[in-house]
Tab-separated table of C-alpha atoms in Angstrom:
chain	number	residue	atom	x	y	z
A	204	UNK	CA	159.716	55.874	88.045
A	205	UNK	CA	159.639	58.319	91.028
A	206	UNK	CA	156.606	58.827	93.068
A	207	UNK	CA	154.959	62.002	92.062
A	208	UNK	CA	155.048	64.900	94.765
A	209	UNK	CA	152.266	65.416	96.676
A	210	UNK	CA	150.939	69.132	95.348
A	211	UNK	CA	150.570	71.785	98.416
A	212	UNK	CA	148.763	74.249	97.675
A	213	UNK	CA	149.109	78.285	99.243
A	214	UNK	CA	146.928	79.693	101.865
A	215	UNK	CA	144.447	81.842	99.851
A	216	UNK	CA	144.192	85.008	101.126
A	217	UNK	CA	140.694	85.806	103.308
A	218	UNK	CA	139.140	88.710	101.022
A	219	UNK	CA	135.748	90.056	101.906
A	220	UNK	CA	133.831	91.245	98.888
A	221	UNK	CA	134.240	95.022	99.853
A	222	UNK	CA	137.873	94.745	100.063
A	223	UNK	CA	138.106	93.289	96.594
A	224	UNK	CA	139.593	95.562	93.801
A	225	UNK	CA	138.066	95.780	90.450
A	226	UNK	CA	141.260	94.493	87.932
A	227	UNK	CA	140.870	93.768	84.739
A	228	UNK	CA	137.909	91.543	83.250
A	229	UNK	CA	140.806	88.861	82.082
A	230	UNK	CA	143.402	88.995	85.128
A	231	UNK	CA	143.540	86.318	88.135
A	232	UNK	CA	140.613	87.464	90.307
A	233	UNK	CA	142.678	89.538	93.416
A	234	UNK	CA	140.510	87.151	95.805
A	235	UNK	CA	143.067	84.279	95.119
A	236	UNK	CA	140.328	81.658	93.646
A	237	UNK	CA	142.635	81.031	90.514
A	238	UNK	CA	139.544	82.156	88.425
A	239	UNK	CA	139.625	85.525	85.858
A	240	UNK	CA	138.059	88.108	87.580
A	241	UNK	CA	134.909	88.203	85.073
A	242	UNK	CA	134.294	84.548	85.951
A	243	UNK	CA	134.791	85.395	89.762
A	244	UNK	CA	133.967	88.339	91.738
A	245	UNK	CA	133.351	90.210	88.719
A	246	UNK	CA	130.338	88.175	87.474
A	247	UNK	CA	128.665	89.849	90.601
A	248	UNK	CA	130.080	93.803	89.421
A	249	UNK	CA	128.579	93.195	85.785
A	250	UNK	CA	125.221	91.841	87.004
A	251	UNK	CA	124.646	94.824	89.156
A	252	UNK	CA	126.003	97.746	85.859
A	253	UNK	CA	123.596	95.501	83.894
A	254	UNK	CA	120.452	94.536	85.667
A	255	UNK	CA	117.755	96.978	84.715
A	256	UNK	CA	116.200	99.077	87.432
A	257	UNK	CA	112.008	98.719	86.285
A	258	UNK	CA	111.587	101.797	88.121
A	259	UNK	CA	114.747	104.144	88.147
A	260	UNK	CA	112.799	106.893	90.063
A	261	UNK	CA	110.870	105.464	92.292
A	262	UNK	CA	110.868	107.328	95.819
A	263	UNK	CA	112.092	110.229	94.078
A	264	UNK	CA	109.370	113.532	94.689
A	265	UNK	CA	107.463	113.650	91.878
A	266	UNK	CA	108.557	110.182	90.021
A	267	UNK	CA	106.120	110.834	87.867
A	268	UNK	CA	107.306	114.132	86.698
A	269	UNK	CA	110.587	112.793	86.456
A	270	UNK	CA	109.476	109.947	83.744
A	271	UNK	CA	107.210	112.398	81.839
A	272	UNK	CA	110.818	114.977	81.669
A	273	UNK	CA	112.429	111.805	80.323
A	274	UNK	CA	110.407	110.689	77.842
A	275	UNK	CA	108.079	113.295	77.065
A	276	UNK	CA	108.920	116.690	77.330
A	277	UNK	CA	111.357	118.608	75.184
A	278	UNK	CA	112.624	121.738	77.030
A	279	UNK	CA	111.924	122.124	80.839
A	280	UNK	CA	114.224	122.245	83.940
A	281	UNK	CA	113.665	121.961	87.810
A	282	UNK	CA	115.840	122.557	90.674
A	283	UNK	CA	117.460	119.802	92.889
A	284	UNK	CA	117.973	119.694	96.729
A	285	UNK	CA	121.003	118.057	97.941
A	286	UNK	CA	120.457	116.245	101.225
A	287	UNK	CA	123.670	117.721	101.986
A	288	UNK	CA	124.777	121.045	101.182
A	289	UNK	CA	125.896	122.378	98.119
A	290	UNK	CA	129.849	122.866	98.577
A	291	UNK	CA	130.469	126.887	98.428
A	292	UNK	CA	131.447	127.283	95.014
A	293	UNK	CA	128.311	125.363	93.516
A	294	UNK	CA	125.883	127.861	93.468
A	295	UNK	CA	122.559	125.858	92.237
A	296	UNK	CA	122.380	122.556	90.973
A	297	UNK	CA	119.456	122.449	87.741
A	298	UNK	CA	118.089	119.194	86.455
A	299	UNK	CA	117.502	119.671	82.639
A	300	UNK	CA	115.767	117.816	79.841
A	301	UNK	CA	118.648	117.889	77.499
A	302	UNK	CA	121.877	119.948	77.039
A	303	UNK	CA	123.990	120.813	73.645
A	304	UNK	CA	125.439	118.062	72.473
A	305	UNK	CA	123.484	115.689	74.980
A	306	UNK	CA	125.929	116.522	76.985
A	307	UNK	CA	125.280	114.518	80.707
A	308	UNK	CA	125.957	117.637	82.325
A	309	UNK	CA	127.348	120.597	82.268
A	310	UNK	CA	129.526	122.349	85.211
A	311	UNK	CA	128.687	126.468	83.987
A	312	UNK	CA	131.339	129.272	84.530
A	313	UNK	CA	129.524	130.290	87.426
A	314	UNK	CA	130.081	127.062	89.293
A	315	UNK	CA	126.489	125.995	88.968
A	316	UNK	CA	125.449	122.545	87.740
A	317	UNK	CA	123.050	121.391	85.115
A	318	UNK	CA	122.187	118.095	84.821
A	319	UNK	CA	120.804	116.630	81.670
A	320	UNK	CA	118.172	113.754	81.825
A	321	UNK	CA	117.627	112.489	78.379
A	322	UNK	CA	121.005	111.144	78.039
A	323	UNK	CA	121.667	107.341	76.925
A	324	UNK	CA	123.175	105.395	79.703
A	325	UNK	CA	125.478	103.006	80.298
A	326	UNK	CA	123.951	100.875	82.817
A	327	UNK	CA	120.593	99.270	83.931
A	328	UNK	CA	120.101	102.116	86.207
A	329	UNK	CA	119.338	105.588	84.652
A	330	UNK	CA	119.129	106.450	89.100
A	331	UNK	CA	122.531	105.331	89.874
A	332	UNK	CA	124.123	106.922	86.177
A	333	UNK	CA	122.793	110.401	86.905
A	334	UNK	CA	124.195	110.232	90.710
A	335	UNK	CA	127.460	109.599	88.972
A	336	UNK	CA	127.444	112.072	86.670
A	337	UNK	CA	125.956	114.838	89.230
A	338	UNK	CA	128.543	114.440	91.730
A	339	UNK	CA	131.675	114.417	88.862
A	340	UNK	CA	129.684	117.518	87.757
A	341	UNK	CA	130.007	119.318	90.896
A	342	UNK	CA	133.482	119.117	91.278
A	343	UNK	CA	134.236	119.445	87.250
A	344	UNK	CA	136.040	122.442	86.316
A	345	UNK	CA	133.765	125.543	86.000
A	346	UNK	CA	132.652	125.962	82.165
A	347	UNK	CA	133.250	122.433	81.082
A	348	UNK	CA	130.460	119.661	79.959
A	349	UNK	CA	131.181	116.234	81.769
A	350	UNK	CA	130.902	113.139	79.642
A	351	UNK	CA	129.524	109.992	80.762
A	352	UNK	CA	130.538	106.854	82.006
A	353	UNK	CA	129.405	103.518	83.514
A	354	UNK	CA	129.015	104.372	87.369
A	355	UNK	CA	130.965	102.138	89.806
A	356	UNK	CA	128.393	99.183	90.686
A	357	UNK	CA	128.178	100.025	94.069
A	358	UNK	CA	127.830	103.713	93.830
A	359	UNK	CA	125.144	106.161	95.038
A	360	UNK	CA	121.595	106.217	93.011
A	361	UNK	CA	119.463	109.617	92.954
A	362	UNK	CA	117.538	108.501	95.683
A	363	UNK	CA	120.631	108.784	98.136
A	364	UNK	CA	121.507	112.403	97.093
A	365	UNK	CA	118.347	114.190	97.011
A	366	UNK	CA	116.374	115.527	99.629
A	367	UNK	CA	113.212	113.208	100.093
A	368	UNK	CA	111.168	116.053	101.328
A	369	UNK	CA	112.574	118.789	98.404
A	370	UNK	CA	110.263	120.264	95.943
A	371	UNK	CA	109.589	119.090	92.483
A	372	UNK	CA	108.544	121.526	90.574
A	373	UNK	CA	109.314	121.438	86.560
A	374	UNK	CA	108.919	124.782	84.915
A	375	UNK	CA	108.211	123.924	80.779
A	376	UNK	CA	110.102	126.176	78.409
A	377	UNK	CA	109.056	127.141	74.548
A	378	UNK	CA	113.123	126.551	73.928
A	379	UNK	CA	116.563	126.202	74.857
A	380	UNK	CA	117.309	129.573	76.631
A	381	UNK	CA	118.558	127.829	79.864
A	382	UNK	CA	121.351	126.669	78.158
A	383	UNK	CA	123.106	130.035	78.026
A	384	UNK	CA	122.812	132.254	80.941
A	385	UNK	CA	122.505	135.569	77.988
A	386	UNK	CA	120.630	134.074	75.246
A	387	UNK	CA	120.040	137.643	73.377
A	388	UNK	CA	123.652	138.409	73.877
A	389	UNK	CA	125.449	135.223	72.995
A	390	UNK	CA	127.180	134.697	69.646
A	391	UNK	CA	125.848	133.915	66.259
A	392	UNK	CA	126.946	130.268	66.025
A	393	UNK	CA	125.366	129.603	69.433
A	394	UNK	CA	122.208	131.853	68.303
A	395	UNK	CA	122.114	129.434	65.221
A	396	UNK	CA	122.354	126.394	67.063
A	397	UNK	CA	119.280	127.816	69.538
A	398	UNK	CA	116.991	128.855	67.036
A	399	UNK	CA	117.397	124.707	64.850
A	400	UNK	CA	116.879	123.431	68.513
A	401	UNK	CA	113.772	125.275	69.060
A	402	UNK	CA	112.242	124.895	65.726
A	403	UNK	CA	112.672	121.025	66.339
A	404	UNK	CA	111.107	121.419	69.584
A	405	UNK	CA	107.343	120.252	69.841
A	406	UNK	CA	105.316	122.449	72.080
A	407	UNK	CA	104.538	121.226	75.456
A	408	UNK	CA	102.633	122.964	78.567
A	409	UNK	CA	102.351	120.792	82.186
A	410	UNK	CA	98.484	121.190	82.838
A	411	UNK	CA	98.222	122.725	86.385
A	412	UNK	CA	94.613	120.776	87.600
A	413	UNK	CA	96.431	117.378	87.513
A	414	UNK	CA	99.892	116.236	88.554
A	415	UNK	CA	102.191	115.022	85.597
A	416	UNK	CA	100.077	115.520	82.698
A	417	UNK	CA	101.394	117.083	79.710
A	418	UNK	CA	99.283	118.626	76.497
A	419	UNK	CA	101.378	118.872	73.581
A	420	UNK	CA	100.555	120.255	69.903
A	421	UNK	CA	101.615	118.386	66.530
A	422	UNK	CA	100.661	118.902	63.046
A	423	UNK	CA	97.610	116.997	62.660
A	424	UNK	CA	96.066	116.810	66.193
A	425	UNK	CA	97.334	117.115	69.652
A	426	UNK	CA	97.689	115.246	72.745
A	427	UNK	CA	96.939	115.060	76.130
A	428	UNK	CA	100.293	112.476	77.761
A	429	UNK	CA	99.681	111.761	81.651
A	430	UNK	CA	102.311	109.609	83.541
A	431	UNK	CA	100.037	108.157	86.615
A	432	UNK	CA	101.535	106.741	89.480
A	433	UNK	CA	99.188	103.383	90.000
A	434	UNK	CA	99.848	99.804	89.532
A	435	UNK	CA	99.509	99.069	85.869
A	436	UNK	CA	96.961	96.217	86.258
A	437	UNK	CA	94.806	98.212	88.987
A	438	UNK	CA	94.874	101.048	86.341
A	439	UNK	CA	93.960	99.174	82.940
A	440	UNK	CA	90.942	97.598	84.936
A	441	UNK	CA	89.806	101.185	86.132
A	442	UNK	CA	90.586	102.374	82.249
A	443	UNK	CA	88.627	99.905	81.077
A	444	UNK	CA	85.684	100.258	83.200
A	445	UNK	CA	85.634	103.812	82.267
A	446	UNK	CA	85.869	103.178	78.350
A	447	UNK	CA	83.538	100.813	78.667
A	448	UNK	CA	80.749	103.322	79.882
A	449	UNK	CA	81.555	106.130	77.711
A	450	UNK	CA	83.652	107.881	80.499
A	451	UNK	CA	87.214	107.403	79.546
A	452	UNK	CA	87.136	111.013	77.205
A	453	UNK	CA	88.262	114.357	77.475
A	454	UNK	CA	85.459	116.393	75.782
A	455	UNK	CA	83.698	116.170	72.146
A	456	UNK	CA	86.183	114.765	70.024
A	457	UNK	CA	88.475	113.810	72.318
A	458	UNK	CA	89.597	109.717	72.501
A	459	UNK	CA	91.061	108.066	74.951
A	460	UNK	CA	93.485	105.777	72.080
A	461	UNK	CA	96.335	103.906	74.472
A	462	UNK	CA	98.809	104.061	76.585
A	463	UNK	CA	102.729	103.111	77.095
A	464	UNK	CA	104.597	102.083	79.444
A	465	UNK	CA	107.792	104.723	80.604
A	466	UNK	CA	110.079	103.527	83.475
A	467	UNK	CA	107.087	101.204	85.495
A	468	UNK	CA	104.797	103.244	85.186
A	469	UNK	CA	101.730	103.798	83.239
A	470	UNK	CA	101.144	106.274	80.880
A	471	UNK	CA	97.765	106.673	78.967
A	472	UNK	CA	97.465	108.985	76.171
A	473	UNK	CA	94.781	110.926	74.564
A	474	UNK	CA	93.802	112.443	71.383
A	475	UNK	CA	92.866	115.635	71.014
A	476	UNK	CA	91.214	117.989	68.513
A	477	UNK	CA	93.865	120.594	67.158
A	478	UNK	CA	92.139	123.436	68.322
A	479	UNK	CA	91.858	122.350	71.449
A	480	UNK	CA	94.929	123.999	74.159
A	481	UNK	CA	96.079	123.258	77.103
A	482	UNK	CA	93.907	125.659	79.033
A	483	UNK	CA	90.868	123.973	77.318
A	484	UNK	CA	91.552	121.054	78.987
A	485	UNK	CA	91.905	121.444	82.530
A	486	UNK	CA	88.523	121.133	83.613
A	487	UNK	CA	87.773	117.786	81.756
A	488	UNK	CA	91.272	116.699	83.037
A	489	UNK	CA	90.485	117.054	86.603
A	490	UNK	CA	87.032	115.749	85.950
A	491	UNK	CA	88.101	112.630	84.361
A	492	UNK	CA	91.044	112.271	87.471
A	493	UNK	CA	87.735	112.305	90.166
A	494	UNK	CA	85.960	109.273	87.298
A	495	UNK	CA	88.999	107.471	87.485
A	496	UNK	CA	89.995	107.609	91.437
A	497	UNK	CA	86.315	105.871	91.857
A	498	UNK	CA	86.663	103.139	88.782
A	499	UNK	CA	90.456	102.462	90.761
A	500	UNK	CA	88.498	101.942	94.430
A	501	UNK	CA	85.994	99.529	92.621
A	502	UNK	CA	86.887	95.522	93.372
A	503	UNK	CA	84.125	94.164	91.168
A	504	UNK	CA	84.924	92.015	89.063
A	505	UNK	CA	85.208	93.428	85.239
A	506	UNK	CA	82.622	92.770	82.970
A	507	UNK	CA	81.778	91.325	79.331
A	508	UNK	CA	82.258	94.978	77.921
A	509	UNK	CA	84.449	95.990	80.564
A	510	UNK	CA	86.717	93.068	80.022
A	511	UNK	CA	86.372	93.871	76.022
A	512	UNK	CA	87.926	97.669	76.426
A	513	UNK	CA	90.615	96.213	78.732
A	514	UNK	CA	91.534	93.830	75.765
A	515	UNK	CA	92.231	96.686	73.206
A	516	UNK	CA	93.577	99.203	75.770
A	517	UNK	CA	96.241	96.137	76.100
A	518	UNK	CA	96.854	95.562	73.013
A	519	UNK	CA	97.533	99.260	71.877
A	520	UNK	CA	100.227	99.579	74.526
A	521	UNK	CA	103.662	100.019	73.832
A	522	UNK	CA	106.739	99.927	75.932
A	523	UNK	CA	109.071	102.524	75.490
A	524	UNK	CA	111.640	102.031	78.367
C-alpha cells in the first residue's frame, strides 16, 4: 500500500475581529477557522443582540422618567438633543410613548422625527434598538413610519447620541393629538382611530413636587406610580423602616401596597382613594420624599418589625421588565 501523504494545510488568513464580516449563521466563518460562523465569530455577535441590558437607560437625563414613559404612561412626548446637530432637513427630533400602529418611529412630512418608546424589541438592549431606529428615522423618507429591526451588535446605544447635559422634560397628554400635526382637521378614519385610542387611554398627570412620579385614575381607586432612582436593597430597607412606623402613606386612606421592578430600577406604588387627584397629592408626596431621604441615610441595622414590613414589601413585588 502507498504511504499516505502528509496533509499541508493553508495559511489562514490573520483577521482581527473588526475586520470580520457578518455572513450567514451556517457559512464557513470568513476568519478561515473551518468553523460555521454561528459556532465561530458569530457566537460573540449573538451574545451581544441577546444579552439583556438590566438598565437600558442608565446615564440617560432623567432615567427615571424614561422607565416611567416606558412602562407607565400612556400618551406623553419629550424632546431629544442630539450631541451633534440635527442635519438641515430634520427639523426636531420628539421621543413619544407610542405611535399608530406601534410604529418604532415615524419620519413626518415635515422632516421631523418621532420616536416611539413602547415598542417590542428585538434585542437585549431597548438603548442600543432605539439608537438604531432614531438614526434610520432621520434619514427615512419624509412621511413614512420606519419598522424595526435587530440593531447591528456593535452599534450606537442612546447614551452615545444624546446630549448628556440636554433637558428631560416629558409633557403628559389626555390623548393622541401629537400624532397628527392638525388633529381637528384630519380625516374621519384618522379622527376614528384618535378618539378608540383615547378612550383606551388611562389618565395620567406627572406630579410636579417630586421627580418621576406619576398619579393615575382607574375605575375603582387610583394610584400614585414613582420610579426612584436608588439601589433596590438600600430602598426596600428605607421602605420598610418607614412602613414599619406608620410613615410609609400618602394621607388618610392612602396605602403604601408594593412595588415592581421596571428596567433596574425600583418602583413603589401606592393606593389611593378615588377622589383623591393629582393636585391633592403633592404635598404628602414631597413630604413622604424628605421621610424617605432620612430612612435611606440610616445604617442601623433593621429591626424585628422593620425586618417584618421588608418581608411583605418583597414579596408583593413584581418584575415587569
Amino acid at each position: 500500500m502507498a504511504k499516505k501523504r502528509p496533509q499541508t494545510q493553508a495559511k489562514r488568513p490573520q483577521l482581527t475581529d473588526a475586520e470580520i464580516p457578518v455572513v450567514g449563521a451556517r457559512e464557513p466563518c470568513p476568519c478561515g477557522s473551518g468553523r460555521r460562523y454561528k459556532a465561530c465569530h458569530g457566537r460573540a455577535a449573538a451574545h451581544a443582540v441577546t444579552e439583556l441590558v438590566q438598565r437600558p437607560f442608565e446615564g440617560l437625563p432623567g432615567e427615571c422618567d424614561w422607565i416611567a414613559l416606558r412602562e407607565l404612561v400612556p400618551a406623553a412626548t419629550v424632546e431629544l438633543k442630539l450631541k451633534d446637530a440635527l442635519p438641515e432637513d430634520v427639523p426636531s427630533v420628539t421621543l413619544v410613548t407610542v405611535l399608530p400602529m406601534a410604529w418604532p418611529a415615524l419620519r413626518r412630512d415635515d422632516g421631523s422625527v418621532l420616536l416611539g418608546l413602547q415598542n417590542d424589541t428585538a434585542s437585549g438592549d431597548i438603548s442600543r434598538d432605539l439608537a438604531d431606529t432614531l438614526q434610520r428615522a432621520m434619514t427615512a423618507e419624509p412621511g413614512t413610519p420606519v419598522q424595526g429591526r435587530r440593531a447591528p451588535a456593535d452599534g450606537p446605544r442612546l447614551q452615545d447620541l444624546l446630549d448628556p447635559e440636554g433637558p428631560f422634560e416629558p409633557v403628559v397628554h389626555s390623548g393622541f393629538e401629537f400624532w397628527v400635526p392638525d388633529a381637528q382637521n384630519t380625516t374621519p378614519e384618522v379622527a376614528a382611530s384618535l378618539e378608540r385610542a383615547n378612550a383606551a387611554a388611562i389618565p395620567t398627570v406627572k406630579l410636579e413636587d417630586v421627580d418621576a412620579a406619576y398619579w393615575c385614575e382607574t375605575s375603582e381607586k387610583n394610584h400614585l406610580r414613582w420610579v426612584m432612582p436608588h439601589s433596590e436593597e438600600r430602598l426596600l430597607d428605607a421602605l420598610a423602616r418607614l412602613h414599619a412606623a406608620g410613615q410609609s402613606s400618602l394621607g388618610e386612606g392612602t396605602r403604601l401596597v408594593g412595588s415592581f421592578r421596571a428596567h433596574g430600577l425600583t418602583v413603589p406604588v401606592w393606593d389611593l382613594p378615588s377622589e383623591v387627584r393629582a393636585e391633592d397629592i403633592e404635598k404628602p408626596a414631597a413630604e413622604f420624599a424628605e421621610r424617605l431621604a432620612t430612612a435611606l441615610a440610616s445604617d442601623a441595622p433593621l429591626t424585628a418589625d422593620e425586618r417584618r414590613a421588608r418581608g411583605g414589601l418583597t414579596n408583593r413585588q413584581v418584575t415587569l421588565s
